[in-house]
XYZ file of C-alpha atoms in Angstrom:
773
model
C 25.033 -0.644 -7.573
C 28.483 -2.102 -6.966
C 27.576 -2.967 -3.358
C 24.407 -4.789 -4.461
C 26.348 -6.767 -7.069
C 28.924 -7.759 -4.454
C 26.192 -8.827 -2.041
C 24.528 -10.954 -4.740
C 27.839 -12.628 -5.594
C 28.533 -13.395 -1.932
C 24.993 -14.750 -1.519
C 25.474 -17.101 -4.490
C 28.760 -18.311 -3.041
C 27.139 -18.946 0.324
C 24.337 -20.919 -1.325
C 26.777 -22.982 -3.377
C 29.159 -23.817 -0.550
C 28.219 -26.618 1.877
C 28.328 -25.138 5.351
C 27.577 -26.343 8.839
C 24.659 -25.111 10.907
C 24.944 -21.678 12.499
C 26.931 -21.706 15.758
C 24.824 -22.125 18.871
C 25.198 -20.516 22.287
C 26.952 -23.719 23.389
C 29.399 -23.406 20.470
C 30.235 -19.866 21.509
C 30.650 -20.928 25.129
C 33.057 -23.675 24.094
C 35.183 -21.245 22.103
C 35.158 -18.537 24.759
C 36.209 -21.055 27.408
C 38.804 -22.858 25.297
C 41.836 -20.996 26.631
C 40.754 -21.602 30.220
C 39.868 -25.236 29.557
C 43.207 -26.007 27.912
C 45.710 -23.801 29.736
C 46.188 -26.279 32.605
C 46.732 -29.330 30.411
C 50.500 -29.100 29.982
C 53.259 -30.272 32.311
C 56.944 -29.407 32.545
C 56.797 -26.604 29.973
C 59.877 -24.724 31.185
C 60.559 -21.065 30.492
C 64.078 -19.659 29.878
C 66.424 -19.881 32.851
C 67.700 -17.002 34.968
C 71.152 -17.560 36.493
C 71.939 -16.233 39.953
C 74.909 -13.879 39.494
C 78.186 -15.316 40.756
C 76.780 -18.815 41.260
C 76.147 -22.000 39.305
C 72.452 -22.005 40.210
C 69.570 -20.955 38.000
C 65.811 -20.493 38.399
C 63.079 -21.248 35.916
C 59.307 -21.558 35.941
C 57.455 -24.572 34.572
C 53.882 -25.772 34.245
C 52.592 -28.320 36.742
C 49.067 -29.654 37.360
C 47.117 -26.715 38.675
C 49.462 -23.913 37.664
C 53.140 -22.954 37.694
C 56.112 -23.885 39.841
C 59.417 -22.037 40.265
C 62.406 -24.365 40.417
C 66.048 -23.766 41.342
C 68.719 -26.068 39.959
C 72.391 -26.351 40.932
C 74.414 -27.033 37.791
C 77.309 -28.542 39.746
C 75.261 -31.117 41.652
C 72.328 -31.401 39.178
C 69.921 -31.161 42.124
C 66.601 -29.328 42.004
C 64.616 -27.669 44.771
C 61.731 -25.197 45.089
C 63.056 -21.732 44.265
C 61.052 -20.274 47.187
C 57.912 -20.847 49.252
C 55.217 -20.035 46.710
C 52.352 -20.430 49.178
C 53.957 -17.951 51.548
C 54.529 -15.471 48.744
C 50.917 -15.908 47.616
C 49.691 -15.085 51.128
C 51.824 -11.944 51.226
C 50.663 -10.758 47.813
C 47.038 -11.522 48.645
C 47.353 -9.269 51.687
C 48.937 -6.276 49.953
C 46.944 -6.552 46.725
C 43.587 -7.346 48.307
C 43.090 -10.454 46.194
C 43.120 -14.186 46.742
C 46.066 -15.997 45.214
C 47.516 -19.471 45.555
C 51.091 -20.643 45.306
C 50.447 -22.253 41.931
C 48.642 -19.176 40.639
C 50.677 -16.113 41.584
C 49.520 -12.867 39.921
C 52.509 -12.596 37.608
C 52.023 -11.782 33.978
C 53.269 -14.284 31.440
C 55.934 -15.178 30.488
C 58.539 -15.411 33.257
C 60.395 -12.452 31.774
C 57.985 -10.438 33.916
C 59.847 -11.785 36.980
C 63.451 -10.846 37.775
C 65.347 -12.436 40.640
C 67.566 -10.090 42.647
C 69.899 -10.129 45.670
C 71.470 -13.485 44.828
C 68.043 -15.061 44.425
C 66.814 -13.829 47.807
C 64.296 -11.445 46.260
C 62.326 -10.813 43.113
C 60.692 -8.006 41.182
C 57.487 -8.946 39.391
C 55.363 -7.010 36.907
C 51.675 -7.569 37.532
C 50.848 -5.555 34.418
C 52.765 -3.215 32.127
C 52.681 -0.344 34.653
C 52.618 -2.120 38.008
C 55.689 -3.714 39.599
C 56.165 -5.214 43.072
C 59.332 -6.297 44.850
C 59.291 -9.137 47.359
C 61.928 -10.583 49.642
C 62.190 -14.367 49.602
C 63.475 -14.564 53.176
C 60.713 -12.891 55.198
C 58.258 -12.513 52.260
C 57.649 -8.791 52.551
C 56.262 -7.222 49.379
C 56.231 -3.543 48.438
C 55.097 -1.612 45.415
C 57.936 -0.415 43.214
C 57.468 3.322 42.690
C 57.723 4.788 39.240
C 61.219 5.844 38.273
C 62.416 8.939 40.068
C 63.137 12.063 38.150
C 61.610 13.737 35.158
C 59.743 11.500 32.707
C 59.721 12.117 28.965
C 56.812 11.783 26.585
C 57.779 8.813 24.387
C 61.395 9.528 25.233
C 61.730 12.861 23.429
C 60.014 15.673 25.395
C 60.651 16.189 29.113
C 57.631 16.679 31.336
C 58.543 20.042 32.843
C 55.596 19.881 35.243
C 57.572 17.268 37.203
C 60.890 18.413 38.718
C 64.035 16.690 37.516
C 66.071 14.632 39.973
C 68.528 17.268 41.183
C 70.118 15.359 44.024
C 73.823 16.325 44.106
C 76.047 13.891 42.246
C 79.306 13.100 44.029
C 82.595 12.955 42.179
C 84.294 9.532 42.094
C 86.847 10.693 44.681
C 84.029 11.898 46.949
C 85.363 15.460 47.200
C 82.779 17.335 45.120
C 79.037 17.503 44.558
C 77.533 18.646 41.257
C 73.975 19.812 40.671
C 71.905 22.452 38.892
C 71.091 25.790 40.452
C 69.075 28.380 38.574
C 69.294 26.380 35.287
C 73.129 26.228 35.505
C 75.742 23.663 36.542
C 77.338 24.293 39.926
C 79.653 22.370 42.249
C 80.492 22.582 45.925
C 82.815 20.689 48.277
C 81.256 17.498 49.633
C 82.185 18.499 53.164
C 80.438 21.843 52.868
C 81.493 25.189 51.511
C 80.728 27.768 48.877
C 79.058 26.943 45.591
C 81.117 27.387 42.430
C 79.125 28.302 39.322
C 80.480 26.534 36.238
C 78.014 27.779 33.612
C 76.173 31.033 33.049
C 74.375 30.282 29.777
C 71.537 28.245 31.280
C 68.027 29.665 31.124
C 64.416 28.555 31.223
C 64.496 28.183 27.460
C 67.869 26.404 27.408
C 68.571 24.751 30.729
C 71.033 22.185 32.015
C 69.518 18.796 32.812
C 70.687 17.655 36.265
C 69.870 14.063 35.439
C 72.437 14.121 32.639
C 75.395 15.209 34.814
C 78.313 12.754 34.572
C 81.668 13.065 36.366
C 84.883 12.002 34.671
C 86.681 9.058 36.291
C 89.502 11.362 37.443
C 86.988 13.642 39.240
C 88.343 16.705 37.433
C 85.661 17.193 34.780
C 81.906 17.164 34.281
C 79.745 16.601 31.229
C 76.034 17.404 30.942
C 73.353 18.191 28.400
C 72.028 21.690 27.866
C 68.424 21.341 26.712
C 66.228 23.398 24.446
C 62.743 22.069 25.334
C 60.407 20.819 22.639
C 56.652 21.206 22.269
C 54.700 19.819 25.229
C 51.615 18.482 23.440
C 49.006 17.054 25.790
C 46.192 14.691 24.850
C 43.006 15.081 26.910
C 40.703 12.104 27.439
C 37.283 11.917 29.081
C 36.934 9.336 31.842
C 33.229 8.788 31.221
C 32.557 6.250 33.985
C 34.939 6.720 36.916
C 34.645 3.954 39.485
C 32.382 4.916 42.370
C 31.509 8.287 40.861
C 28.680 9.594 38.738
C 30.246 12.561 36.981
C 32.948 12.126 34.322
C 36.497 13.408 34.763
C 39.344 14.497 32.511
C 42.717 12.807 32.086
C 45.687 14.405 30.353
C 48.901 12.926 29.020
C 52.110 14.375 27.601
C 51.896 12.932 24.110
C 54.257 14.170 21.377
C 53.083 13.342 17.855
C 54.899 13.133 14.512
C 56.275 16.491 13.434
C 56.243 18.018 16.934
C 59.366 19.806 18.132
C 61.423 17.524 20.385
C 63.906 18.408 23.109
C 67.287 19.351 21.639
C 70.154 18.096 23.836
C 73.652 19.554 23.410
C 76.607 18.155 25.383
C 78.763 20.643 27.310
C 82.038 19.941 29.170
C 83.482 21.594 32.268
C 86.958 21.647 33.780
C 86.109 21.900 37.474
C 89.478 23.055 38.821
C 89.933 25.658 36.076
C 86.262 26.669 36.261
C 86.257 26.449 32.477
C 83.365 25.617 30.167
C 84.226 23.675 27.013
C 81.552 23.808 24.332
C 81.187 20.990 21.837
C 80.429 22.104 18.253
C 77.251 20.409 17.116
C 77.802 20.265 13.357
C 78.115 16.457 13.598
C 74.806 16.154 15.473
C 72.767 19.119 14.220
C 69.248 17.709 14.339
C 68.867 15.107 17.073
C 65.824 12.976 17.651
C 67.472 11.489 20.725
C 70.926 11.520 22.298
C 72.210 8.660 24.435
C 73.600 8.998 27.940
C 77.049 10.578 28.015
C 79.910 8.157 28.747
C 83.438 9.139 29.750
C 86.477 7.399 28.366
C 88.260 5.446 31.092
C 91.231 7.850 30.937
C 88.944 10.931 31.231
C 90.262 12.277 27.931
C 86.931 12.383 26.125
C 83.226 11.676 26.234
C 81.180 9.566 23.840
C 77.486 9.633 23.020
C 75.204 8.241 20.350
C 73.222 10.517 18.055
C 70.014 9.440 16.339
C 69.244 11.994 13.661
C 65.645 13.202 13.371
C 64.119 11.041 10.669
C 66.322 8.052 11.646
C 68.442 8.161 8.503
C 71.759 8.636 10.309
C 73.042 7.133 13.532
C 76.461 8.026 14.926
C 78.767 7.289 17.821
C 80.565 10.575 18.496
C 83.600 11.344 20.630
C 84.329 14.823 21.994
C 87.676 15.882 23.470
C 87.502 16.914 27.122
C 90.264 19.448 26.527
C 89.059 21.202 23.379
C 85.510 19.958 22.791
C 86.455 18.917 19.262
C 84.114 16.186 18.053
C 84.645 13.352 15.622
C 82.628 10.403 14.313
C 83.818 7.093 15.710
C 81.250 4.962 13.855
C 78.093 5.671 11.921
C 75.305 4.253 9.804
C 73.152 6.058 7.300
C 70.362 4.986 4.966
C 68.124 6.430 2.284
C 65.193 4.772 4.089
C 65.766 4.256 7.834
C 68.463 3.099 10.192
C 66.737 0.449 12.271
C 66.957 1.845 15.812
C 65.088 -1.213 17.103
C 68.357 -3.078 16.721
C 71.384 -1.087 17.868
C 74.463 -2.400 19.635
C 77.910 -1.032 20.407
C 80.619 -2.314 22.736
C 83.845 -0.546 23.717
C 86.330 -3.425 23.840
C 87.940 -3.492 27.252
C 86.639 0.011 27.933
C 89.878 1.320 26.417
C 88.497 3.436 23.592
C 90.631 1.599 21.045
C 88.295 -0.971 19.467
C 84.531 -1.060 19.026
C 82.007 -3.759 18.149
C 79.213 -2.131 16.136
C 75.973 -3.528 14.742
C 74.888 -2.424 11.269
C 72.676 -3.306 8.290
C 75.028 -1.606 5.824
C 75.482 -4.693 3.628
C 71.744 -5.411 3.542
C 71.725 -7.762 6.536
C 72.142 -7.071 10.248
C 75.744 -7.899 11.205
C 78.627 -7.097 13.548
C 81.704 -5.038 12.668
C 85.000 -4.413 14.466
C 86.116 -0.762 14.375
C 89.405 0.922 15.119
C 88.106 3.695 17.367
C 91.226 5.815 16.951
C 90.759 6.092 13.170
C 86.991 5.537 12.900
C 87.590 2.852 10.266
C 86.337 -0.730 10.080
C 89.049 -3.279 10.867
C 86.942 -6.216 9.721
C 83.374 -7.424 9.346
C 82.858 -10.009 12.096
C 79.713 -11.723 10.781
C 78.604 -11.903 7.167
C 76.006 -13.650 5.024
C 72.355 -13.654 4.005
C 71.186 -13.920 7.610
C 70.838 -11.568 10.565
C 72.323 -11.101 14.010
C 69.420 -10.629 16.424
C 71.252 -9.792 19.631
C 74.653 -10.050 21.325
C 74.489 -12.267 24.406
C 78.051 -12.085 25.710
C 81.422 -10.545 24.759
C 84.675 -11.873 26.198
C 87.232 -9.132 25.606
C 90.107 -11.285 26.836
C 89.358 -14.273 24.616
C 88.136 -11.918 21.854
C 84.975 -13.939 21.342
C 81.302 -13.044 20.926
C 78.227 -15.154 21.664
C 75.189 -13.992 19.699
C 71.701 -15.023 18.575
C 70.961 -15.109 14.850
C 68.225 -16.043 12.395
C 68.244 -17.264 8.803
C 71.586 -19.044 8.977
C 70.283 -22.307 7.502
C 68.937 -22.213 3.900
C 65.604 -23.959 3.477
C 64.791 -23.761 7.194
C 62.446 -21.319 8.885
C 64.384 -18.024 8.624
C 62.817 -16.693 11.819
C 64.106 -19.415 14.147
C 66.687 -18.091 16.585
C 69.960 -19.978 17.016
C 73.020 -19.128 19.092
C 76.609 -18.991 17.825
C 80.105 -18.027 18.940
C 82.597 -16.190 16.754
C 86.030 -14.625 17.163
C 86.502 -10.879 16.785
C 88.237 -11.465 13.447
C 85.248 -13.395 12.096
C 86.890 -16.797 12.282
C 85.727 -19.936 14.082
C 82.001 -19.361 13.697
C 80.638 -22.110 15.960
C 76.996 -23.153 16.441
C 75.931 -23.426 20.076
C 72.439 -24.744 19.272
C 71.536 -27.373 16.693
C 67.878 -28.461 16.990
C 65.641 -26.957 14.293
C 63.630 -24.708 16.629
C 63.623 -21.342 18.418
C 66.343 -21.234 21.093
C 66.679 -19.130 24.251
C 70.156 -19.604 25.707
C 71.234 -18.210 29.072
C 74.798 -18.408 30.394
C 76.116 -18.545 33.923
C 78.057 -15.397 34.821
C 81.405 -17.213 34.524
C 80.367 -18.885 31.226
C 80.990 -22.326 32.725
C 77.421 -23.471 31.987
C 74.453 -22.582 29.858
C 70.808 -23.599 29.647
C 69.280 -23.995 26.197
C 65.465 -23.797 26.177
C 63.986 -24.497 22.771
C 60.602 -25.101 21.155
C 58.479 -24.772 18.018
C 54.738 -24.394 17.609
C 54.677 -28.193 17.171
C 57.398 -28.968 19.748
C 56.770 -28.270 23.448
C 59.620 -26.691 25.370
C 62.775 -28.678 26.061
C 65.356 -27.286 28.515
C 68.911 -28.662 28.526
C 71.940 -27.962 30.692
C 75.222 -27.780 28.783
C 78.810 -27.309 29.870
C 80.901 -24.507 28.371
C 82.281 -26.795 25.649
C 78.726 -27.454 24.405
C 78.408 -30.969 25.781
C 74.926 -31.935 26.954
C 75.077 -32.500 30.703
C 71.444 -33.276 31.446
C 67.924 -32.590 30.255
C 66.411 -30.123 32.726
C 62.792 -30.423 31.587
C 60.863 -31.939 28.685
C 57.398 -30.540 28.077
C 54.482 -32.959 28.158
C 51.353 -32.011 26.171
C 49.715 -35.440 26.049
C 46.625 -34.206 27.925
C 46.396 -31.162 25.665
C 46.562 -33.355 22.563
C 43.948 -35.684 24.021
C 41.665 -32.668 24.478
C 41.921 -31.923 20.759
C 44.926 -29.630 20.362
C 46.670 -29.773 16.998
C 49.623 -27.635 16.041
C 48.969 -25.236 13.169
C 50.210 -26.076 9.691
C 53.215 -24.046 8.577
C 52.785 -22.806 5.014
C 55.082 -20.791 2.736
C 54.521 -19.033 -0.583
C 56.456 -16.541 -2.665
C 55.968 -12.846 -2.025
C 55.527 -9.945 -4.420
C 59.187 -9.993 -5.457
C 58.881 -13.593 -6.662
C 61.868 -14.579 -4.490
C 61.120 -14.069 -0.817
C 59.390 -16.887 1.032
C 56.405 -15.609 3.021
C 55.809 -17.691 6.142
C 52.484 -18.231 7.837
C 50.389 -20.732 9.788
C 46.971 -22.305 9.209
C 44.538 -23.290 11.986
C 41.599 -25.535 11.090
C 38.439 -26.149 13.143
C 38.649 -29.249 15.300
C 35.711 -30.786 13.395
C 37.348 -29.950 10.067
C 35.730 -31.577 7.012
C 37.820 -31.354 3.819
C 34.655 -31.717 1.727
C 33.311 -28.377 2.966
C 34.399 -24.882 2.019
C 35.431 -22.610 4.865
C 35.590 -18.830 5.039
C 39.019 -17.520 6.057
C 39.955 -15.089 8.833
C 43.400 -13.506 8.950
C 44.888 -12.544 12.315
C 47.066 -9.568 11.386
C 49.831 -7.602 13.032
C 52.198 -5.947 10.589
C 54.172 -3.590 12.800
C 57.594 -3.047 11.206
C 59.312 -3.399 14.586
C 59.303 -7.232 14.604
C 57.858 -10.370 13.069
C 54.732 -11.863 14.616
C 53.823 -15.379 13.492
C 54.553 -17.508 16.596
C 57.767 -19.534 16.522
C 57.706 -20.928 20.057
C 55.278 -23.426 21.534
C 53.342 -21.528 24.227
C 49.905 -21.076 22.565
C 47.741 -19.587 25.323
C 48.518 -15.880 25.510
C 45.922 -13.218 24.752
C 46.457 -11.264 21.574
C 48.320 -7.983 21.560
C 50.884 -8.205 18.763
C 48.848 -10.958 17.132
C 46.432 -13.462 18.666
C 48.010 -16.686 19.888
C 47.314 -20.185 18.614
C 44.569 -21.165 21.067
C 42.775 -17.884 20.413
C 42.911 -18.643 16.700
C 41.653 -22.169 17.391
C 38.692 -20.833 19.358
C 37.704 -18.677 16.368
C 38.278 -21.528 13.905
C 35.985 -23.844 15.870
C 33.034 -21.640 14.893
C 33.456 -22.713 11.278
C 36.460 -20.834 9.905
C 40.033 -21.281 8.783
C 42.198 -18.836 10.760
C 45.666 -17.851 9.559
C 48.553 -15.591 10.476
C 51.251 -14.340 8.060
C 54.424 -12.270 8.103
C 54.528 -10.193 4.937
C 57.204 -7.883 3.618
C 57.766 -4.717 5.643
C 58.304 -6.617 8.904
C 61.637 -7.156 10.638
C 64.122 -10.034 11.008
C 64.810 -10.653 7.339
C 66.936 -8.611 4.936
C 66.929 -4.828 4.981
C 65.262 -4.845 1.547
C 62.466 -7.007 2.975
C 62.058 -4.527 5.850
C 62.358 -1.368 3.743
C 58.970 -2.029 2.137
C 57.480 -0.347 5.206
C 59.383 2.927 4.685
C 56.843 5.766 4.394
C 54.431 2.967 3.606
C 52.988 1.510 6.811
C 49.602 1.328 5.110
C 51.010 -1.351 2.801
C 50.927 -3.856 5.698
C 52.439 -6.511 3.441
C 49.058 -7.016 1.741
C 50.442 -7.862 -1.713
C 52.403 -10.715 -0.114
C 49.534 -11.781 2.122
C 47.074 -11.985 -0.749
C 49.529 -14.060 -2.818
C 49.961 -16.357 0.197
C 46.176 -16.770 0.535
C 45.877 -17.578 -3.158
C 48.648 -20.161 -2.910
C 46.837 -21.889 -0.043
C 43.576 -21.843 -2.017
C 45.352 -23.343 -5.035
C 46.484 -26.260 -2.872
C 43.371 -26.741 -0.751
C 39.857 -26.617 -2.316
C 38.286 -26.092 1.146
C 40.035 -22.706 1.520
C 37.459 -20.172 0.319
C 39.136 -16.894 -0.641
C 35.853 -15.388 -1.775
C 35.051 -14.934 1.962
C 38.088 -13.513 3.763
C 37.920 -11.497 6.968
C 40.649 -9.914 9.056
C 41.196 -8.796 12.659
C 43.956 -7.210 14.728
C 44.811 -4.680 17.398
C 46.867 -1.466 17.448
C 48.976 -1.590 14.262
C 46.886 -4.665 13.473
C 43.764 -2.542 13.884
C 45.148 -0.019 11.404
C 45.858 -2.852 8.971
C 42.402 -4.375 9.449
C 40.713 -1.127 8.439
C 43.247 -0.701 5.637
C 42.316 -4.095 4.229
C 38.776 -2.842 3.512
C 39.997 0.507 2.194
C 42.882 -0.592 -0.019
C 41.971 -4.214 -0.863
C 38.161 -4.486 -0.680
C 38.167 -6.838 -3.654
C 39.789 -9.437 -1.395
C 38.858 -8.681 2.239
C 35.144 -8.540 3.086
C 34.897 -7.927 6.855
C 37.177 -6.650 9.600
C 37.310 -6.259 13.384
C 39.797 -3.559 14.371
C 40.908 -2.988 17.968
C 42.608 0.252 19.094
C 43.896 1.093 15.641
C 46.465 3.803 15.008
C 44.487 4.657 11.903
C 46.318 7.873 11.043
C 50.039 7.909 11.768
C 49.937 11.684 12.322
C 47.600 11.136 15.290
C 49.694 8.471 16.974
C 52.791 8.761 19.190
C 55.880 10.326 17.653
C 58.288 7.459 18.319
C 56.837 4.478 16.460
C 55.453 6.512 13.589
C 58.417 8.717 12.681
C 60.541 5.581 12.922
C 58.829 4.066 9.875
C 56.959 6.957 8.211
C 59.866 9.389 8.429
C 60.301 13.069 9.145
C 59.237 15.680 8.242
C 55.596 14.699 7.980
C 54.718 14.526 4.292
C 52.082 13.187 1.911
C 53.044 9.577 2.683
C 51.226 9.917 6.019
C 48.028 10.794 4.186
C 48.465 7.933 1.705
C 48.527 5.432 4.591
C 45.786 7.173 6.582
C 42.633 5.260 7.397
C 40.914 8.633 7.857
C 41.873 10.200 4.533
C 41.011 6.959 2.745
C 37.790 6.217 4.618
C 35.792 7.003 1.478
C 37.327 3.915 -0.140
C 35.885 1.516 2.453
C 33.810 -1.436 1.269
C 32.660 -4.435 3.262
C 31.929 -4.469 6.982
C 33.987 -2.922 9.777
C 33.672 -3.179 13.562
C 35.991 -0.847 15.479
C 36.667 -1.283 19.200
C 38.503 1.337 21.253
C 39.181 1.982 24.919
C 38.403 5.568 25.871
C 41.525 5.686 28.112
C 43.992 4.399 25.522
C 47.351 5.934 26.509
C 49.242 4.210 23.692
C 47.186 5.327 20.689
C 45.158 8.516 20.954
C 41.544 7.247 20.995
C 40.537 10.269 18.933
C 42.157 8.430 16.027
C 39.219 6.012 16.024
C 36.631 8.798 16.293
C 38.229 10.624 13.375
C 37.694 7.502 11.262
C 34.079 7.499 12.429
C 33.733 11.136 11.399
C 35.186 10.431 7.961
C 32.969 7.384 7.448
C 29.876 9.390 8.341
C 30.862 12.094 5.862
C 31.373 9.379 3.232
C 27.936 7.930 4.170
C 29.462 4.542 5.005
C 28.006 1.971 7.380
C 30.171 0.783 10.273
C 29.988 -0.610 13.796
C 31.700 0.872 16.859
C 32.277 -0.121 20.501
C 33.797 2.402 22.899
C 34.894 0.685 26.118
C 34.674 3.040 29.126
C 37.676 3.305 31.465
C 39.768 0.820 29.469
C 43.080 1.407 27.722
C 44.952 0.077 24.713
C 44.078 -3.576 25.293
C 40.355 -2.911 25.698
C 38.234 -6.035 25.176
C 41.128 -8.006 23.675
C 43.404 -8.543 26.678
C 42.006 -6.286 29.436
C 38.510 -5.748 30.765
C 35.773 -8.230 29.861
C 37.646 -9.541 26.843
C 35.180 -12.430 26.504
C 32.632 -9.786 25.488
C 34.989 -8.399 22.862
C 35.685 -11.888 21.538
C 31.999 -12.732 21.390
C 31.319 -9.573 19.386
C 34.218 -10.481 17.090
C 32.845 -13.990 16.609
C 29.391 -12.614 15.879
C 30.752 -10.251 13.273
C 32.446 -12.922 11.221
C 29.587 -15.408 11.566
C 27.202 -12.804 10.151
C 29.409 -11.315 7.452
C 31.508 -14.274 6.305
C 29.274 -17.272 7.003
C 26.159 -15.238 6.256
C 24.309 -16.782 9.174
C 22.347 -15.404 12.122
C 23.891 -15.220 15.563
C 22.168 -15.904 18.889
C 19.868 -13.220 20.246
C 22.122 -12.472 23.199
C 19.841 -9.853 24.713
C 17.093 -12.441 25.005
C 19.408 -14.919 26.731
C 20.804 -13.154 29.816
C 20.899 -16.353 31.839
C 22.885 -18.282 29.219
C 25.117 -15.539 27.878
C 28.828 -16.460 28.011
C 30.568 -15.567 31.244
C 34.089 -14.195 31.415
C 36.623 -17.039 31.478
C-alpha cells in the first residue's frame, strides 16, 4: 500500500511540474558524444611540471589542437622546446602494442602523473592502465614492457602469496665482503668471494620463516636485521570468466584476497651479530598485534633499527627503535585514537639521518599537523604547524636550513577549505610563509636544488595557469595560460559552487551544481546526485580538468552530459570524508553506511529553498565502488528522499570486500557495525528503483558482493535491475569496456524513474543506436 501511495504522489508531482519532451535518440547521442566533442577544445592547459634531477629544466604536458604536447623548458634561459619526438615514440608504441597511435594522441592515461621521466629526461615510464607500464628510451625510441615487481606479492599488503617464491637473491653487505640470504627458512651468510655458509638462525620453519626480502645490512656491515613471519590466512576468491576471448568454454580465475577479520601475516624483527654469530631477539610487547610493519631501517651509526608499527584496527601507530646490542625496544613517537589513526596520511623524517630529531605528522590536536620530536627522549620538542587547517603533504625538508615546504588546506577562513596551498615554515614553527597566493588549487614542483619552482594552479572555473618562480617567490615568467574560449563557445559553463551547513550546524558542506545547457528557470527539474563518499579523500572536483571518466566520482563533463537530458546534477562532500578536521572525518568510523547522507540531504534542501526549479521530490543517485555502496544505501536508509539509483561495482557489504580499505574505517575485530552498514543485511529496507552493474572479473571488489545483494532482494521480494558485464573488472561500463552502453542504461534509468517518461526502443533501432565515443 505504501508503494502505491508513493507512486501516486510521484505521478501527481510529474503532472504538476512543467517538463520538456522526452529525450530523443539524438538527445542521447549528443550526451554520449559530449566528452569526445569537447575534449579537444582547450589549448595550453598545462599539467604539473616534472623537474629533471640535477638540472634547471622541467617537462610538462599541455593541450594543443588535436591532442597533447610534451614541452621542456629551461628555467635559466626561459626557452622551450619539444621534450622528445612524439611522432617517433608513437610509431614505436604502435609497433609493440599493435595499435595505431599519433604523436598528439599517445596511449598514456590521464593525467601526466601516469608518465615519469627517467635517466635525466632521456627516458620515460608510462602507465597505459592501472596494471600495465611501459618504459621507453627517448634517444633510440625503444619501448619495453615493465614486468611486475620481482619477489613475493602480498594480498592487499598483508598476506604473502606463498605460491610465488620470495626474491632470495643474496644481499651483499655494504663493504662487499658478505652475502646474506635465506636457506631452509633461516638466515645464513657466506663470504662474497666464496666459502662456507654460516647459519645465523635456527628458529625458522615453514610456519614461522624468515623473509629474504626483508633482510637489511647495517651500515657497518657487522649486523643484519630481518623479519620472521608467521603467515596469515591465504583466502582466495574464485571468479568465473564466462566469455574468454576466442574460446567457447568458461574458465576460472583465482585471486589472493584477504577480507576483514582474516588472519594477517605477523612480522617480528630479529637482529643478528654476524661476527659473533649471535641472534638478538626483539621483545614484541610494544608491537603485539601488527596489521603491517614498515621496512626496517638502520640508524646511520648501526646502533639500532627503526620500524613503524600499525596496530591491527588502526588505533595505534608507532615508530619503534630497537637496540642492535640488546634488542631492547622503545617508542620514539606514536599516535593513538579511540576511532582510527588515519594511515592514509602518515609522514616521518629523521632529521639529518642522525637519530636525534624527528618530524612527525599527527592529528592529535584534531587537525593534521607536523611535530618536532626529540628522538632520544621520545618527547615532542614543539608543534611545528598549528591551527584549524590541515597539512596535506610535505614537499621538501631542508635539514641544514631547518625549513619545511608543505601543502595545506583550510588555511584561509571563508575560502574553499579544500583548496591546496603551499607554505614554508621553520622547524620551530616560526616564519610561516605562503608560497602560493591565488585562490585556487595549487600543484608546486621544485627544482632539485630549490633554486626554482613551477606553480600550476586552477579551479573548476579557472583553466590551468603555470608560472615559473625563483626561490624567493618572485614571478619570473608565465609558462602557460589555459585557453578555453572554444570550449565556452561550444556551451561549456563551470558548475555553481554551493555551500550549506551540515548536521552539526557548524560545518560548511561544499558541493557543485550542473544545470542543463538549455536550462529554463521556470521549469522544475529532477535532481541526480553523483556520489562518492569514500573516507580516504574528498571528491568534489577542485581543479579545472573536466573530462575524465568517473571512478571516484564522475567529472564535470560527464555530469553535464547527464544534465542535458533534463536534470540537475550535483556532487557533494559530506561529513565522514577526509581533508577537514578529525571530528569531520570520524563520522565514518564503524559507520561507512552513513555516507554523509544527513549532510547531503540538508544541502539538497538548502538548494531547493533558494531555487524553486530544484525539485527534491524527485532525487536520484549514482556512483561506483564505494559510490555504488552509497547509491544502494540511499534507497535502503533514506528512501523518503532518494527515489532511484544506479550503482556500479558496489562494495555493498564491508565484510565481503578487501581487508585494507574496510578495516581502515570499519575497524577490527569485525562486529555488528559491519552488519548495520551492509547493503545485504538491509536489503529488505529498499524502496524505489535500483540498477546494479558489476564486472564479473572485478579484482578490487569481490563481485559476489553484488550477487549477495541480489539474493537478499529476491528473498525480500523486491524488484531490481542488474547488468553483469562479462570479462570486465572494477570499472565495468563506467570507465572500461563499452562505457557508452553503461551510460545509456544509466540515462534511461533516470529518464524513466525520475522524469517518468518513456525512453527510446533501442532494440528496434539498431542502425541508430549510440556508438561508443
